[in-house]
Short mmCIF file of C-alpha atoms in Angstrom, two decimals:
data_model
loop_
_atom_site.label_atom_id
_atom_site.label_comp_id
_atom_site.label_asym_id
_atom_site.label_seq_id
_atom_site.Cartn_x
_atom_site.Cartn_y
_atom_site.Cartn_z
CA UNK A 1162 17.40 5.72 16.72
CA UNK A 1163 17.20 8.82 19.20
CA UNK A 1164 18.03 12.37 17.91
CA UNK A 1165 18.60 15.77 19.44
CA UNK A 1166 15.74 18.26 19.27
CA UNK A 1167 17.27 21.63 18.25
CA UNK A 1168 15.53 24.91 19.44
CA UNK A 1169 12.30 23.23 20.72
CA UNK A 1170 11.76 25.73 23.57
CA UNK A 1171 11.99 28.59 21.42
CA UNK A 1172 9.80 27.16 18.89
CA UNK A 1173 7.03 26.14 21.27
CA UNK A 1174 7.32 29.53 23.01
CA UNK A 1175 6.78 31.47 19.92
CA UNK A 1176 3.65 29.22 18.89
CA UNK A 1177 2.15 29.54 22.59
CA UNK A 1178 2.72 33.38 22.35
CA UNK A 1179 0.75 33.54 19.27
CA UNK A 1180 -2.05 31.60 20.84
CA UNK A 1181 -1.91 33.76 23.93
CA UNK A 1182 -1.31 31.02 26.45
CA UNK A 1183 1.65 29.33 28.42
CA UNK A 1184 3.63 26.71 26.63
CA UNK A 1185 2.42 23.13 26.93
CA UNK A 1186 4.39 20.00 26.56
CA UNK A 1187 2.18 17.47 28.30
CA UNK A 1188 -1.40 16.95 29.12
CA UNK A 1189 -2.74 17.32 25.59
CA UNK A 1190 -5.91 15.37 25.23
CA UNK A 1191 -7.81 14.27 21.89
CA UNK A 1192 -10.99 16.30 21.73
CA UNK A 1193 -14.27 14.49 21.79
CA UNK A 1194 -16.43 15.65 18.97
CA UNK A 1195 -20.14 15.37 19.01
CA UNK A 1196 -20.29 14.79 15.33
CA UNK A 1197 -17.96 12.45 13.23
CA UNK A 1198 -18.77 12.38 9.78
CA UNK A 1199 -15.76 10.59 8.76
CA UNK A 1200 -17.16 7.44 10.48
CA UNK A 1201 -20.38 7.65 8.63
CA UNK A 1202 -19.21 6.63 5.13
CA UNK A 1203 -19.77 2.80 4.42
CA UNK A 1204 -20.57 2.58 8.05
CA UNK A 1205 -23.04 -0.25 7.62
CA UNK A 1206 -21.19 -1.78 4.81
CA UNK A 1207 -19.98 -5.45 4.97
CA UNK A 1208 -17.01 -6.82 3.11
CA UNK A 1209 -18.93 -7.59 -0.23
CA UNK A 1210 -20.22 -4.12 -0.31
CA UNK A 1211 -16.84 -2.72 0.21
CA UNK A 1212 -15.70 -4.81 -2.78
CA UNK A 1213 -18.29 -3.43 -4.88
CA UNK A 1214 -17.29 -0.03 -3.95
CA UNK A 1215 -13.69 -0.84 -4.70
CA UNK A 1216 -14.76 -2.16 -8.10
CA UNK A 1217 -16.47 1.06 -8.94
CA UNK A 1218 -13.59 3.33 -7.75
CA UNK A 1219 -11.00 1.29 -9.86
CA UNK A 1220 -12.97 2.29 -13.00
CA UNK A 1221 -12.16 5.76 -12.40
CA UNK A 1222 -8.47 5.39 -11.49
CA UNK A 1223 -7.37 3.46 -14.56
CA UNK A 1224 -6.73 0.22 -12.49
CA UNK A 1225 -7.68 -3.29 -13.46
CA UNK A 1226 -9.38 -5.24 -10.76
CA UNK A 1227 -9.64 -9.01 -10.55
CA UNK A 1228 -11.37 -11.10 -7.99
CA UNK A 1229 -10.11 -14.58 -7.56
CA UNK A 1230 -10.34 -17.43 -5.02
CA UNK A 1231 -6.80 -18.51 -3.25
CA UNK A 1232 -6.59 -21.49 -5.35
CA UNK A 1233 -6.99 -19.80 -8.64
CA UNK A 1234 -4.64 -16.78 -7.52
CA UNK A 1235 -1.57 -18.33 -9.49
CA UNK A 1236 -3.38 -18.57 -12.73
CA UNK A 1237 -4.90 -15.19 -12.33
CA UNK A 1238 -1.59 -13.52 -11.65
CA UNK A 1239 0.11 -15.33 -14.52
CA UNK A 1240 -2.53 -14.28 -16.97
CA UNK A 1241 -2.65 -10.24 -15.97
CA UNK A 1242 1.18 -10.35 -16.09
CA UNK A 1243 1.11 -11.87 -19.43
CA UNK A 1244 -1.17 -9.11 -20.47
CA UNK A 1245 1.16 -6.58 -19.05
CA UNK A 1246 4.04 -7.85 -21.24
CA UNK A 1247 5.64 -10.47 -18.67
CA UNK A 1248 8.66 -10.29 -17.04
CA UNK A 1249 11.20 -9.43 -15.62
CA UNK A 1250 9.21 -9.63 -12.36
CA UNK A 1251 10.45 -8.35 -8.78
CA UNK A 1252 8.56 -9.28 -5.50
CA UNK A 1253 9.14 -8.50 -1.99
CA UNK A 1254 10.75 -11.09 0.43
CA UNK A 1255 7.43 -12.10 2.13
CA UNK A 1256 6.22 -15.56 3.35
CA UNK A 1257 2.80 -14.56 2.40
CA UNK A 1258 3.40 -15.39 -1.26
CA UNK A 1259 3.90 -18.85 -0.08
CA UNK A 1260 0.80 -18.94 1.92
CA UNK A 1261 -0.85 -17.65 -1.24
CA UNK A 1262 0.22 -20.54 -3.16
CA UNK A 1263 2.56 -18.53 -5.57
CA UNK A 1264 6.01 -20.51 -4.73
CA UNK A 1265 5.58 -22.86 -7.81
CA UNK A 1266 4.97 -19.93 -10.16
CA UNK A 1267 7.72 -17.80 -8.90
CA UNK A 1268 10.32 -20.53 -8.64
CA UNK A 1269 9.44 -23.24 -11.26
CA UNK A 1270 7.00 -22.00 -13.77
CA UNK A 1271 8.13 -18.43 -14.62
CA UNK A 1272 11.88 -19.50 -14.85
CA UNK A 1273 11.04 -22.48 -17.16
CA UNK A 1274 9.21 -20.08 -19.50
CA UNK A 1275 12.44 -17.64 -19.25
CA UNK A 1276 10.56 -14.98 -17.09
CA UNK A 1277 12.99 -13.58 -14.62
CA UNK A 1278 11.87 -13.26 -11.05
CA UNK A 1279 13.78 -11.29 -8.69
CA UNK A 1280 12.97 -11.51 -4.76
CA UNK A 1281 14.06 -8.35 -2.93
CA UNK A 1282 17.38 -8.98 -0.69
CA UNK A 1283 18.13 -6.06 1.58
CA UNK A 1284 21.67 -7.18 1.99
CA UNK A 1285 22.28 -6.67 -1.71
CA UNK A 1286 21.76 -2.94 -1.25
CA UNK A 1287 21.43 -1.00 -4.35
CA UNK A 1288 21.30 -4.05 -6.72
CA UNK A 1289 17.63 -4.24 -5.64
CA UNK A 1290 17.00 -0.83 -6.91
CA UNK A 1291 18.78 -1.82 -10.22
CA UNK A 1292 16.53 -4.85 -10.57
CA UNK A 1293 13.43 -3.00 -9.70
CA UNK A 1294 14.29 -0.15 -12.22
CA UNK A 1295 14.78 -2.96 -15.09
CA UNK A 1296 11.68 -4.97 -14.07
CA UNK A 1297 8.55 -4.93 -16.10
CA UNK A 1298 6.22 -5.95 -13.17
CA UNK A 1299 6.29 -5.40 -9.51
CA UNK A 1300 4.31 -7.57 -7.20
CA UNK A 1301 3.32 -6.25 -3.68
CA UNK A 1302 0.67 -6.94 -1.00
CA UNK A 1303 -1.72 -4.45 0.51
CA UNK A 1304 -1.92 -4.24 4.21
CA UNK A 1305 -5.04 -1.99 4.32
CA UNK A 1306 -7.30 -1.40 1.23
CA UNK A 1307 -9.59 1.63 1.03
CA UNK A 1308 -12.75 1.05 -0.87
CA UNK A 1309 -13.65 4.80 -1.18
CA UNK A 1310 -10.74 5.90 -2.97
CA UNK A 1311 -9.21 2.72 -4.35
CA UNK A 1312 -6.19 2.84 -2.48
CA UNK A 1313 -3.55 0.11 -1.40
CA UNK A 1314 -1.73 0.66 1.73
CA UNK A 1315 1.70 -0.64 1.41
CA UNK A 1316 4.25 -1.05 4.58
CA UNK A 1317 8.09 -0.72 3.83
CA UNK A 1318 10.50 -2.52 5.61
CA UNK A 1319 13.98 -4.05 4.97
CA UNK A 1320 12.28 -7.01 3.03
CA UNK A 1321 9.53 -4.67 1.42
CA UNK A 1322 11.35 -2.23 -0.61
CA UNK A 1323 9.62 0.73 -1.93
CA UNK A 1324 11.22 0.44 -5.28
CA UNK A 1325 9.01 -2.70 -6.03
CA UNK A 1326 5.84 -0.72 -6.34
CA UNK A 1327 7.49 2.56 -7.85
CA UNK A 1328 10.06 1.51 -10.43
CA UNK A 1329 8.71 -1.19 -12.67
CA UNK A 1330 6.32 -0.33 -15.65
CA UNK A 1331 3.45 -2.12 -14.06
CA UNK A 1332 2.41 -2.77 -10.65
CA UNK A 1333 0.08 -5.78 -9.46
CA UNK A 1334 -1.11 -5.50 -5.87
CA UNK A 1335 -2.24 -8.52 -4.04
CA UNK A 1336 -5.36 -7.57 -1.94
CA UNK A 1337 -6.66 -10.13 0.63
CA UNK A 1338 -10.37 -9.19 1.05
CA UNK A 1339 -10.15 -9.15 4.72
CA UNK A 1340 -7.97 -6.09 4.37
CA UNK A 1341 -10.77 -3.94 2.88
CA UNK A 1342 -11.95 -1.08 5.14
CA UNK A 1343 -14.23 2.00 4.17
CA UNK A 1344 -11.65 4.88 3.94
CA UNK A 1345 -8.64 6.59 5.24
CA UNK A 1346 -10.13 7.12 8.56
CA UNK A 1347 -10.07 3.45 9.35
CA UNK A 1348 -6.44 2.99 7.91
CA UNK A 1349 -5.13 5.73 10.13
CA UNK A 1350 -6.83 4.18 13.24
CA UNK A 1351 -5.49 0.55 12.59
CA UNK A 1352 -1.95 2.06 12.15
CA UNK A 1353 -2.31 4.12 15.28
CA UNK A 1354 -3.47 1.19 17.18
CA UNK A 1355 -0.70 -0.91 15.88
CA UNK A 1356 1.99 1.50 17.05
CA UNK A 1357 0.24 1.96 20.54
CA UNK A 1358 0.33 -1.95 20.86
CA UNK A 1359 4.19 -1.62 20.58
CA UNK A 1360 4.48 -2.94 17.08
CA UNK A 1361 7.36 -1.76 14.92
CA UNK A 1362 6.33 1.14 12.92
CA UNK A 1363 7.04 0.57 8.98
CA UNK A 1364 10.02 2.72 7.79
CA UNK A 1365 7.36 4.05 5.31
CA UNK A 1366 3.76 3.84 4.62
CA UNK A 1367 2.78 4.21 0.82
CA UNK A 1368 -0.80 5.11 0.00
CA UNK A 1369 -1.15 3.99 -3.63
CA UNK A 1370 -4.03 4.77 -5.72
CA UNK A 1371 -3.78 3.15 -9.15
CA UNK A 1372 -1.09 4.07 -11.70
CA UNK A 1373 1.09 7.17 -11.33
CA UNK A 1374 -0.84 10.21 -12.54
CA UNK A 1375 -0.90 13.93 -12.46
CA UNK A 1376 -3.40 16.55 -13.22
CA UNK A 1377 -1.35 19.63 -12.28
CA UNK A 1378 -1.39 21.24 -15.80
CA UNK A 1379 -4.78 22.47 -16.49
CA UNK A 1380 -6.51 19.43 -14.60
CA UNK A 1381 -5.68 17.40 -17.57
CA UNK A 1382 -4.99 13.97 -16.22
CA UNK A 1383 -1.88 12.19 -17.41
CA UNK A 1384 -1.22 8.64 -16.40
CA UNK A 1385 2.41 7.16 -15.97
CA UNK A 1386 4.09 10.18 -15.11
CA UNK A 1387 6.65 9.15 -12.41
CA UNK A 1388 5.84 5.46 -11.75
CA UNK A 1389 3.95 2.57 -13.04
CA UNK A 1390 1.89 3.11 -16.26
CA UNK A 1391 -0.19 0.31 -15.55
CA UNK A 1392 -1.71 -0.94 -12.24
CA UNK A 1393 -3.98 -4.06 -11.20
CA UNK A 1394 -5.57 -5.17 -8.07
CA UNK A 1395 -5.97 -8.81 -7.52
CA UNK A 1396 -8.56 -9.19 -4.70
CA UNK A 1397 -8.23 -12.77 -3.06
CA UNK A 1398 -11.97 -13.35 -2.10
CA UNK A 1399 -11.42 -16.14 0.44
CA UNK A 1400 -8.65 -14.46 2.46
#
């Protein structure tokens, strides 16, 4: 959707005046820095080393981390979901769940155990938010995972509602091991490259680091302030 820019010239002229130069609306070039410390962190780390860094960070952000093979993912997910109190469960609409071998769990095993599973349906509008609000567990998938900070990057779209990771009492994020990168530097680069290739940008990019928390008051950490009280990352080791 194209919008109308209001008062752009006046705004840019004021900025240029403060900088003591003429207004520029084209020709900007990215600086070539002689030193890039942001690229040195975990520069030589392989996937196993990044996973170890993620494990260490998760102990600091109140996040359970489990590592499993794809073949064992349904059992691992079922077990951690039970520890978090079971359903109702809400998920994205995403074909990767099927690729991960979770169809039987979602469509047969849990329903037989009276665990309600709701799949996001953009055509249902606000009904999706109602289900997410009532759900005990939301299950999502990380697109990029930052080992340094223990952050999962979720891309929102019409099939990937933000409410799935925000409203349920517990959040379980599936993390293919191949998504591990050192830190925010690489995540920003990956997103920029995707956009430059003409790929459709997500409607929202969420950087989620464990359960919701705040340390605004006297720097005392309080967990579960405005979102999930519990969070788990399940790293799928062979994906």
